[in-house]
PDB file of C-alpha atoms and ligand atoms in Angstrom:
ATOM      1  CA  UNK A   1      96.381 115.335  94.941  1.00 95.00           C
ATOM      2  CA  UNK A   2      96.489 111.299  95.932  1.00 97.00           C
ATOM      3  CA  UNK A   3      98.016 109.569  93.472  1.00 97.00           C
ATOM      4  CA  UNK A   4     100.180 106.234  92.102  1.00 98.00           C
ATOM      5  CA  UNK A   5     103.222 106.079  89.936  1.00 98.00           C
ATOM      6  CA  UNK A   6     103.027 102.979  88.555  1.00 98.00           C
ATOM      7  CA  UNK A   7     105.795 101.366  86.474  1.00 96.00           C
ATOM      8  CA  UNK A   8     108.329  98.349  86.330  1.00 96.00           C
ATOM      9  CA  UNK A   9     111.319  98.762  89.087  1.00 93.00           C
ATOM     10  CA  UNK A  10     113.933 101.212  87.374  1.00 90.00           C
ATOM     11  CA  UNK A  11     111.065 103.610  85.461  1.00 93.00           C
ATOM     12  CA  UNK A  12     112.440 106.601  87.686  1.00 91.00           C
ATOM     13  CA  UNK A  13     109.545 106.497  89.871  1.00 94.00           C
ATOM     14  CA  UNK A  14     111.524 107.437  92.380  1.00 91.00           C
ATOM     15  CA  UNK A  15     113.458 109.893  90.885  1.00 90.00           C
ATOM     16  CA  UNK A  16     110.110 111.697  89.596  1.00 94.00           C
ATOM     17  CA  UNK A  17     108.754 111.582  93.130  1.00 94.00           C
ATOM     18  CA  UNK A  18     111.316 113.562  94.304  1.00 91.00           C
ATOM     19  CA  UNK A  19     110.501 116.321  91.840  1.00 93.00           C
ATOM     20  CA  UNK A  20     107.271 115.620  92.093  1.00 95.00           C
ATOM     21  CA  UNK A  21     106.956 116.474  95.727  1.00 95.00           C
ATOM     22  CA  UNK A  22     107.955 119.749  95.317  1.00 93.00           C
ATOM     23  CA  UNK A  23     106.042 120.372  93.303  1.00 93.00           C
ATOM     24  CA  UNK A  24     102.650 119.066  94.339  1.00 94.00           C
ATOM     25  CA  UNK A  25     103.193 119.654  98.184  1.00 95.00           C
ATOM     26  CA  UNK A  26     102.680 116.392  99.277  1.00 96.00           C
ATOM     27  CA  UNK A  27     104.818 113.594 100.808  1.00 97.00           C
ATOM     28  CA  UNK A  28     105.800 110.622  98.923  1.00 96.00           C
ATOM     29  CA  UNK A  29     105.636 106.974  99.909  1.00 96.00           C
ATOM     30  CA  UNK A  30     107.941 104.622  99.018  1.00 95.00           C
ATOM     31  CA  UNK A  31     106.270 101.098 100.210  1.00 97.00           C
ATOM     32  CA  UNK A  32     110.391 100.058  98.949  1.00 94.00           C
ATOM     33  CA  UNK A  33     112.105 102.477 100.982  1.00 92.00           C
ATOM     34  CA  UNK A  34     109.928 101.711 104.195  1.00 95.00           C
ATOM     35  CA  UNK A  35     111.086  98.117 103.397  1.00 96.00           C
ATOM     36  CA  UNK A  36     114.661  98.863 103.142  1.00 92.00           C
ATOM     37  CA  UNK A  37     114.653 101.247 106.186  1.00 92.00           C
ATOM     38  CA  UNK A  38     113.191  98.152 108.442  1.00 95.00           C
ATOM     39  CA  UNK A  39     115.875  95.764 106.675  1.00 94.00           C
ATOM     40  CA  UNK A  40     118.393  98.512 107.677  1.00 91.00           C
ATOM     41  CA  UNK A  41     117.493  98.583 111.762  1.00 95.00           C
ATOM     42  CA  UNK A  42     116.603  94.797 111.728  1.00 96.00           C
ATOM     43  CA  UNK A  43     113.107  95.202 112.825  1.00 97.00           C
ATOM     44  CA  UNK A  44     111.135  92.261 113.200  1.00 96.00           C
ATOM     45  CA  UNK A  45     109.471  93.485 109.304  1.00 96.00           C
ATOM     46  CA  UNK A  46     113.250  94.156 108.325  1.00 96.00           C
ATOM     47  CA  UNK A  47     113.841  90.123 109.197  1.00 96.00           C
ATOM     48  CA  UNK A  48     110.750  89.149 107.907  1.00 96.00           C
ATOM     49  CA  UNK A  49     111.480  90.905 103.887  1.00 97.00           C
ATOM     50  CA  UNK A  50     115.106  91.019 103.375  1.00 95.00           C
ATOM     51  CA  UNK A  51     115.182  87.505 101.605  1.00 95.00           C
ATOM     52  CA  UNK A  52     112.338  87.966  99.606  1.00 96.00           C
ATOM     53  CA  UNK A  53     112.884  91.591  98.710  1.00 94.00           C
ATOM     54  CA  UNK A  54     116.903  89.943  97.928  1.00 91.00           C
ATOM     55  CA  UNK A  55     115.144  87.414  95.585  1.00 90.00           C
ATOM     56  CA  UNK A  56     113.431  90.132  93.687  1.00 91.00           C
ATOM     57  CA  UNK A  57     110.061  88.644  95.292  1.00 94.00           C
ATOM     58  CA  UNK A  58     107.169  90.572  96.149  1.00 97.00           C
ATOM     59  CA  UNK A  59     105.746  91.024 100.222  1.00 98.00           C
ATOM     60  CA  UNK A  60     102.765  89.671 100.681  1.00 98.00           C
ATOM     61  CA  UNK A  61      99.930  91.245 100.686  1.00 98.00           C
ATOM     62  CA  UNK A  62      98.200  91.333 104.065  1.00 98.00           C
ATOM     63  CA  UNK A  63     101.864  92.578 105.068  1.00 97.00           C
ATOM     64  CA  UNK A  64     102.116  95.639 102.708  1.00 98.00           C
ATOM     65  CA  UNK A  65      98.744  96.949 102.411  1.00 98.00           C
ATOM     66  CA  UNK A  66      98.542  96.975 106.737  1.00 97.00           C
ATOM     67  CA  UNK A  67     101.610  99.001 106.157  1.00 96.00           C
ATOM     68  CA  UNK A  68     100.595 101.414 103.678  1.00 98.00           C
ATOM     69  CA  UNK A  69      96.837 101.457 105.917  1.00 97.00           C
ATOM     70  CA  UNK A  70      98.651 102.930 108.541  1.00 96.00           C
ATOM     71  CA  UNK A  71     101.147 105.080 106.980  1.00 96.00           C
ATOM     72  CA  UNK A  72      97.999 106.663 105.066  1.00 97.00           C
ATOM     73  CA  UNK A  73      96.182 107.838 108.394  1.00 96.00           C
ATOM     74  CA  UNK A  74      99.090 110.185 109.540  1.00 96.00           C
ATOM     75  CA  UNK A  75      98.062 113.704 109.356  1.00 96.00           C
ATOM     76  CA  UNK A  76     100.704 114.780 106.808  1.00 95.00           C
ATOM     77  CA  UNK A  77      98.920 113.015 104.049  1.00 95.00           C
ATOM     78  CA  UNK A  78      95.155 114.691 104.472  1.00 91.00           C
ATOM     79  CA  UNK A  79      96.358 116.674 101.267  1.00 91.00           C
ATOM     80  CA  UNK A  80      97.080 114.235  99.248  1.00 97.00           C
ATOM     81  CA  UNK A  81     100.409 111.732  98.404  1.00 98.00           C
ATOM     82  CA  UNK A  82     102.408 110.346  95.655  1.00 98.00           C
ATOM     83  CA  UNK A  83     102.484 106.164  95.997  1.00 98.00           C
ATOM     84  CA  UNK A  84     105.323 105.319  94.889  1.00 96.00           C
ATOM     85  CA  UNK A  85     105.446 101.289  94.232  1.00 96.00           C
ATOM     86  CA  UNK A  86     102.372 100.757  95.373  1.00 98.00           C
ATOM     87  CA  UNK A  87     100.089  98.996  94.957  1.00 98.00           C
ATOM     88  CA  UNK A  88     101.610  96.470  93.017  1.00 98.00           C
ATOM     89  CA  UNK A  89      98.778  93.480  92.825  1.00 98.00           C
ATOM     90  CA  UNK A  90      95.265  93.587  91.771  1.00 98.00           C
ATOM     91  CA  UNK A  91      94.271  93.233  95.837  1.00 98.00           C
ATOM     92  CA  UNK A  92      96.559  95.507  97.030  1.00 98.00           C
ATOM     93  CA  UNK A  93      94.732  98.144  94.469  1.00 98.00           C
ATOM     94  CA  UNK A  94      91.442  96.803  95.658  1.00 98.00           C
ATOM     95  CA  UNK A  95      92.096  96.980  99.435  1.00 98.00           C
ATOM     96  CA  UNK A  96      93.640 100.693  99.014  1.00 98.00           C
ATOM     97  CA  UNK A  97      89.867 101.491  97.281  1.00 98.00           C
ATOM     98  CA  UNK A  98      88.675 100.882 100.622  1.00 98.00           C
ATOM     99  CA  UNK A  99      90.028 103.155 102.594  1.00 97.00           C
ATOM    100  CA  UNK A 100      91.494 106.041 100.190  1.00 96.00           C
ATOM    101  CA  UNK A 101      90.331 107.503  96.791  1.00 96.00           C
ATOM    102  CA  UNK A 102      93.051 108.208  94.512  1.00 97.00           C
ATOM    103  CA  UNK A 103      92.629 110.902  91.431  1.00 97.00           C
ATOM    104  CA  UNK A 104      95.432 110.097  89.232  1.00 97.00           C
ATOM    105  CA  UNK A 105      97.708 107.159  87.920  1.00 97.00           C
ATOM    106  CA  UNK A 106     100.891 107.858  86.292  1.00 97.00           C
ATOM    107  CA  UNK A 107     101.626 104.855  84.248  1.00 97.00           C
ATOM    108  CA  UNK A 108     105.867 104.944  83.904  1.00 96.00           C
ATOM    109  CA  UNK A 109     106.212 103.690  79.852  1.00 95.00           C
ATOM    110  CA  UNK A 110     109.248 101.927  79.462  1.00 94.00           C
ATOM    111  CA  UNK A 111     110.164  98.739  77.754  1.00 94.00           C
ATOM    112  CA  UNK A 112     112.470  96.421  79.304  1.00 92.00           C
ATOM    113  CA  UNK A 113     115.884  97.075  77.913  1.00 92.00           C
ATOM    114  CA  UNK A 114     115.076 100.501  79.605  1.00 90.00           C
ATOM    115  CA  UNK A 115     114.763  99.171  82.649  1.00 92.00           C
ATOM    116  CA  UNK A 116     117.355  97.219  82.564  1.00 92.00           C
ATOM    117  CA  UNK A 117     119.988  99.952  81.601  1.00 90.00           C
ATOM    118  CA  UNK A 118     118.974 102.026  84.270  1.00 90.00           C
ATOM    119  CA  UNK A 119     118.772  99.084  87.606  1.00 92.00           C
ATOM    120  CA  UNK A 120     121.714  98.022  86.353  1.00 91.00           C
ATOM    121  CA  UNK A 121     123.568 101.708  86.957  1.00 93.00           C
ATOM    122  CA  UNK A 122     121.675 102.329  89.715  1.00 92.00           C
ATOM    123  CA  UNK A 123     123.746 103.392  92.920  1.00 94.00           C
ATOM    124  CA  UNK A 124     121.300 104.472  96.078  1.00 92.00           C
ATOM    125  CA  UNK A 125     122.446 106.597  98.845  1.00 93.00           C
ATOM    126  CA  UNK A 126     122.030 104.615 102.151  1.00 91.00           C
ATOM    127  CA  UNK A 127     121.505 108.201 104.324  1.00 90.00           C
ATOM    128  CA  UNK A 128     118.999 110.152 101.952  1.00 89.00           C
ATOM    129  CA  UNK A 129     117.779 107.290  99.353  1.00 87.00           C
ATOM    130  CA  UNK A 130     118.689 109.454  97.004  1.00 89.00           C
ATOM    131  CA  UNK A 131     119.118 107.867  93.018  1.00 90.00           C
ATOM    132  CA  UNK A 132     122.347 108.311  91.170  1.00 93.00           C
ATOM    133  CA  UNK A 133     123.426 106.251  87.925  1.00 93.00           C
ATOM    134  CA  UNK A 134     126.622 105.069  87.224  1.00 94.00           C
ATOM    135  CA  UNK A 135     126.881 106.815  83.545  1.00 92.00           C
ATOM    136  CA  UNK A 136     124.037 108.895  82.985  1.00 90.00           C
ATOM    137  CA  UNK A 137     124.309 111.144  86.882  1.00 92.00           C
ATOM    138  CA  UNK A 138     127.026 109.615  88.854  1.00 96.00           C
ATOM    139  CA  UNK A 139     128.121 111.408  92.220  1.00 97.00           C
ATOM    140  CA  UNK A 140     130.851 114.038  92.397  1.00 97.00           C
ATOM    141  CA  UNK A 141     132.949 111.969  94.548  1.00 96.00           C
ATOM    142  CA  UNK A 142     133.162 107.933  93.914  1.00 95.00           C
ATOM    143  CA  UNK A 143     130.773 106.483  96.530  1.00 96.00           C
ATOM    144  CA  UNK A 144     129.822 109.318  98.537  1.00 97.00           C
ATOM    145  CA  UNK A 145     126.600 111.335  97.761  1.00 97.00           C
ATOM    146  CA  UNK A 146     126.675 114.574  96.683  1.00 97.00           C
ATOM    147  CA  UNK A 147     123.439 115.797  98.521  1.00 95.00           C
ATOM    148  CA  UNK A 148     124.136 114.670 101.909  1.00 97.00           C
ATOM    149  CA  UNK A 149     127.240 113.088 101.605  1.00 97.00           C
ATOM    150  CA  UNK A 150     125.939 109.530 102.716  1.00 96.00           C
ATOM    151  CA  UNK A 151     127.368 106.272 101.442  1.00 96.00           C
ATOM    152  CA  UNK A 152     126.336 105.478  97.814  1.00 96.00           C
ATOM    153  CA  UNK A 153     125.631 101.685  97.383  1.00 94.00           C
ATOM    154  CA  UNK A 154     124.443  98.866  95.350  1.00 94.00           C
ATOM    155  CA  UNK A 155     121.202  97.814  95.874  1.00 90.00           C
ATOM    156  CA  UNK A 156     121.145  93.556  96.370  1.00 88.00           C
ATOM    157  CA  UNK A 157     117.822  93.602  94.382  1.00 90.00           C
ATOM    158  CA  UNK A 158     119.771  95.319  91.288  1.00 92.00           C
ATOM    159  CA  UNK A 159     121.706  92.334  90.969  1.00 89.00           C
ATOM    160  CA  UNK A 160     121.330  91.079  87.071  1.00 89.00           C
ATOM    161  CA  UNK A 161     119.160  87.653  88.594  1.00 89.00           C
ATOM    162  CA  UNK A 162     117.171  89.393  90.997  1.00 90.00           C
ATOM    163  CA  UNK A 163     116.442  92.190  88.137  1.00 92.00           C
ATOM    164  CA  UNK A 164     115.270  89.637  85.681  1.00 91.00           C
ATOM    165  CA  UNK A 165     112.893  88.391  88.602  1.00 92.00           C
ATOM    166  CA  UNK A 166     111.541  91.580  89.398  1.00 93.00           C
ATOM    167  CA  UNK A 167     110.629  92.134  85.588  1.00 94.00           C
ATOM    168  CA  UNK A 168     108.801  88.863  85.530  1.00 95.00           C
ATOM    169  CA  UNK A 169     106.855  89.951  88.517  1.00 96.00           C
ATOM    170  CA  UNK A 170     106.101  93.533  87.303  1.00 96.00           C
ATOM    171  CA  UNK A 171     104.867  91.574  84.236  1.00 96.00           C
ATOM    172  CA  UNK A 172     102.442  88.945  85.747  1.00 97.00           C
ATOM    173  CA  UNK A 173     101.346  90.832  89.225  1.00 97.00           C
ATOM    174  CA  UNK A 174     101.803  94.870  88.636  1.00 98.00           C
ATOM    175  CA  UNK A 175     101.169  95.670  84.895  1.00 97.00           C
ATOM    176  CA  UNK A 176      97.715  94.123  85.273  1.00 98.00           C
ATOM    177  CA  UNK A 177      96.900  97.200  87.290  1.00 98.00           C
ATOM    178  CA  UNK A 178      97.702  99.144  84.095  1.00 98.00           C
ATOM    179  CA  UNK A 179      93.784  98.295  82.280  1.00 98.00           C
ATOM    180  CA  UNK A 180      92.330  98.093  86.144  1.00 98.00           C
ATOM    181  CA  UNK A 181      93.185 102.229  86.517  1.00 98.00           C
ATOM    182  CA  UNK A 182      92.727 103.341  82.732  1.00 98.00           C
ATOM    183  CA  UNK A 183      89.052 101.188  82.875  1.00 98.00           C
ATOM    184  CA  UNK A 184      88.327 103.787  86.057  1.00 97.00           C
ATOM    185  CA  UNK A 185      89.409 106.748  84.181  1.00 97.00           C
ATOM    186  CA  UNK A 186      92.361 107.494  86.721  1.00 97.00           C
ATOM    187  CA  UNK A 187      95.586 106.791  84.216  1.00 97.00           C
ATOM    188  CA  UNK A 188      97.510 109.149  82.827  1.00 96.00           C
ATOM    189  CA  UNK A 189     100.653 107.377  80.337  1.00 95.00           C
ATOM    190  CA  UNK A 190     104.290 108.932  79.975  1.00 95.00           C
ATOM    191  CA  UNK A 191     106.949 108.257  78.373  1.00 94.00           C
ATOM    192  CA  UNK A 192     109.569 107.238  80.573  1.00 94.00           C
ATOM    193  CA  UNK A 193     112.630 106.622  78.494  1.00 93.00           C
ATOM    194  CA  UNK A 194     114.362 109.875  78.569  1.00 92.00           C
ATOM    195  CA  UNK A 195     116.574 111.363  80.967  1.00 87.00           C
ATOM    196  CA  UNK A 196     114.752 113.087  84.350  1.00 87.00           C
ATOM    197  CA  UNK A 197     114.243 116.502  83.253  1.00 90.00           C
ATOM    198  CA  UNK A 198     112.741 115.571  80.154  1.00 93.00           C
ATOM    199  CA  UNK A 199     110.668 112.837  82.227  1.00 92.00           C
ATOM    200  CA  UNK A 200     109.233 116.655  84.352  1.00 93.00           C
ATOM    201  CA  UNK A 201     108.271 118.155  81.316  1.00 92.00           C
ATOM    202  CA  UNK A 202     106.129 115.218  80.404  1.00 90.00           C
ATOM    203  CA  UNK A 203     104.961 114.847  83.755  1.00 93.00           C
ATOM    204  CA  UNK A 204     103.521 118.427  84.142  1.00 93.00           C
ATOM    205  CA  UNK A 205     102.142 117.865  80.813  1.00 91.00           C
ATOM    206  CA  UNK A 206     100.192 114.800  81.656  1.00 89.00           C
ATOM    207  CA  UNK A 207      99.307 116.719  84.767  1.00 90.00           C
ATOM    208  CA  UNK A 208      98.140 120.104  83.058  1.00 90.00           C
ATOM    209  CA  UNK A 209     100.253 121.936  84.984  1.00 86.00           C
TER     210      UNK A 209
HETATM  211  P1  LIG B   1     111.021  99.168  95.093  1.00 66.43           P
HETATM  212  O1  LIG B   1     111.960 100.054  95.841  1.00 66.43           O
HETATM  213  O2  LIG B   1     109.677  99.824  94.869  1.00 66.43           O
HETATM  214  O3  LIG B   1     111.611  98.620  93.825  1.00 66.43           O
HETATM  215  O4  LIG B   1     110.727  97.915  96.060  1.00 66.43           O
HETATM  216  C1  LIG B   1     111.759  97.047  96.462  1.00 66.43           C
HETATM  217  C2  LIG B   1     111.183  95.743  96.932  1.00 66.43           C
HETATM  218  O5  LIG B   1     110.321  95.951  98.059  1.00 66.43           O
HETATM  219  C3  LIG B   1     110.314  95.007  95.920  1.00 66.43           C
HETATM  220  O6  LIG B   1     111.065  94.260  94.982  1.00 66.43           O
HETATM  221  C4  LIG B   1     109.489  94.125  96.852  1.00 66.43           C
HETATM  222  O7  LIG B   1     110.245  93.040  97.354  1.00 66.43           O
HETATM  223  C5  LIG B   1     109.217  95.066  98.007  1.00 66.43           C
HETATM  224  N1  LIG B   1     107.995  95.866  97.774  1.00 66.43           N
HETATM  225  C6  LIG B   1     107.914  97.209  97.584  1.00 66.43           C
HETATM  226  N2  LIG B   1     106.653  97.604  97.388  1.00 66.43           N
HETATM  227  C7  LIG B   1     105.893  96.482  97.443  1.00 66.43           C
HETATM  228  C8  LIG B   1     104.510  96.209  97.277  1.00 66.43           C
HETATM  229  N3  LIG B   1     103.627  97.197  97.025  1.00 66.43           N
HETATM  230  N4  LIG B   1     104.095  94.916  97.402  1.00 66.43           N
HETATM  231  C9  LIG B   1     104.948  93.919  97.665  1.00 66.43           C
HETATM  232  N5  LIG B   1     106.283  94.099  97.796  1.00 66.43           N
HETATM  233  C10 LIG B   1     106.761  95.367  97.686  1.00 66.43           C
END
């Protein structure tokens, strides 16, 4: 199965993915995480994003879809994937027609005070990525994550000024992309204000499985 979760930053597309990999069989791809893992090592990309993925900005184009071009070929995605954040313009949806046909869009429903709750909670393990929240999952242990034991951070893009940025930009770039899937028959909608395992059921519901 190739497909998108689509959704404003702090939907749990992320979280899902993780599930969702398991169950699907396929790898997800986190155009975010590949970001943050260059920031991390200081790669020439790393330099190139930090301050605009800091400012709640998006990459540009050209940049992101080379990135996700390339990832795509590898031989552990010939079954399918789960896209997580991206694409995340209109020409990053168009380029990824070109060379990849997705089956499915989930389309993560949330309204903003959502979103907001849950970024601003957020605390991301900096050895396994994996998603905690401060009140609704925290870890076992202050700052240390329970699954590999990795240091749990902040992320400098769930800042409350860089949040508000990234909303603006889901609004006027990404949620266009919601009428461009549903007019190809791809999207599938769920509700994404509950807690995770509630967010599973209504996943494999959408999903008929
Ligand atoms: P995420 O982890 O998906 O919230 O992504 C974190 C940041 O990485 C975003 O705020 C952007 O700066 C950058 N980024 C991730 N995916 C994309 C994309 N498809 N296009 C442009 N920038 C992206």
């Amino acid at each position: 199965m190739k497909m998108i979760f689509l959704g404003p930053p702090g939907a749990g597309k992320g979280t899902l993915a993780v599930k969702a990999v398991e169950i699907l069989e396929v790898p997800q791809i986190s155009t975010g995480g590949i970001f943050r893992a260059a920031v991390a090592v200081q790669s020439p990309l790393g330099l190139k994003v930090k301050e605009i993925m800091d400012a709640g900005k998006l990459v540009d184009d050209d940049t992101t879809i080379a990135l996700v071009k390339e990832r795509l070929a590898q031989d552990d995605v010939k079954k399918g994937y789960i896209l997580d954040g991206f694409p995340r313009t209109i020409p990053q949806a168009e380029a990824l027609a070109t060379f990849s046909n997705v089956e499915k869009v989930i389309n993560f429903d949330i309204p903003d005070e959502g979103v907001i709750e849950r970024l601003g909670g957020r605390r991301v393990c900096r050895k396994c990525g994996f998603n905690f929240h401060a009140k609704f999952t925290p870890t076992s242990k202050e700052g240390i994550c329970d699954h590999c034991g990795g240091e749990v951070y902040i992320r400098d893009d769930d800042r409350p000024e860089a949040i508000k940025k990234r909303l603006e930009v889901y609004r006027a770039q990404t949620a266009p992309l919601i009428d461009y899937y549903r007019n190809k028959g791809l999207l599938l909608d769920i509700d994404a204000r509950p807690m995770i395992d509630e967010i599973v059921v209504n996943f494999k519901k959408a999903m008929g499985l």
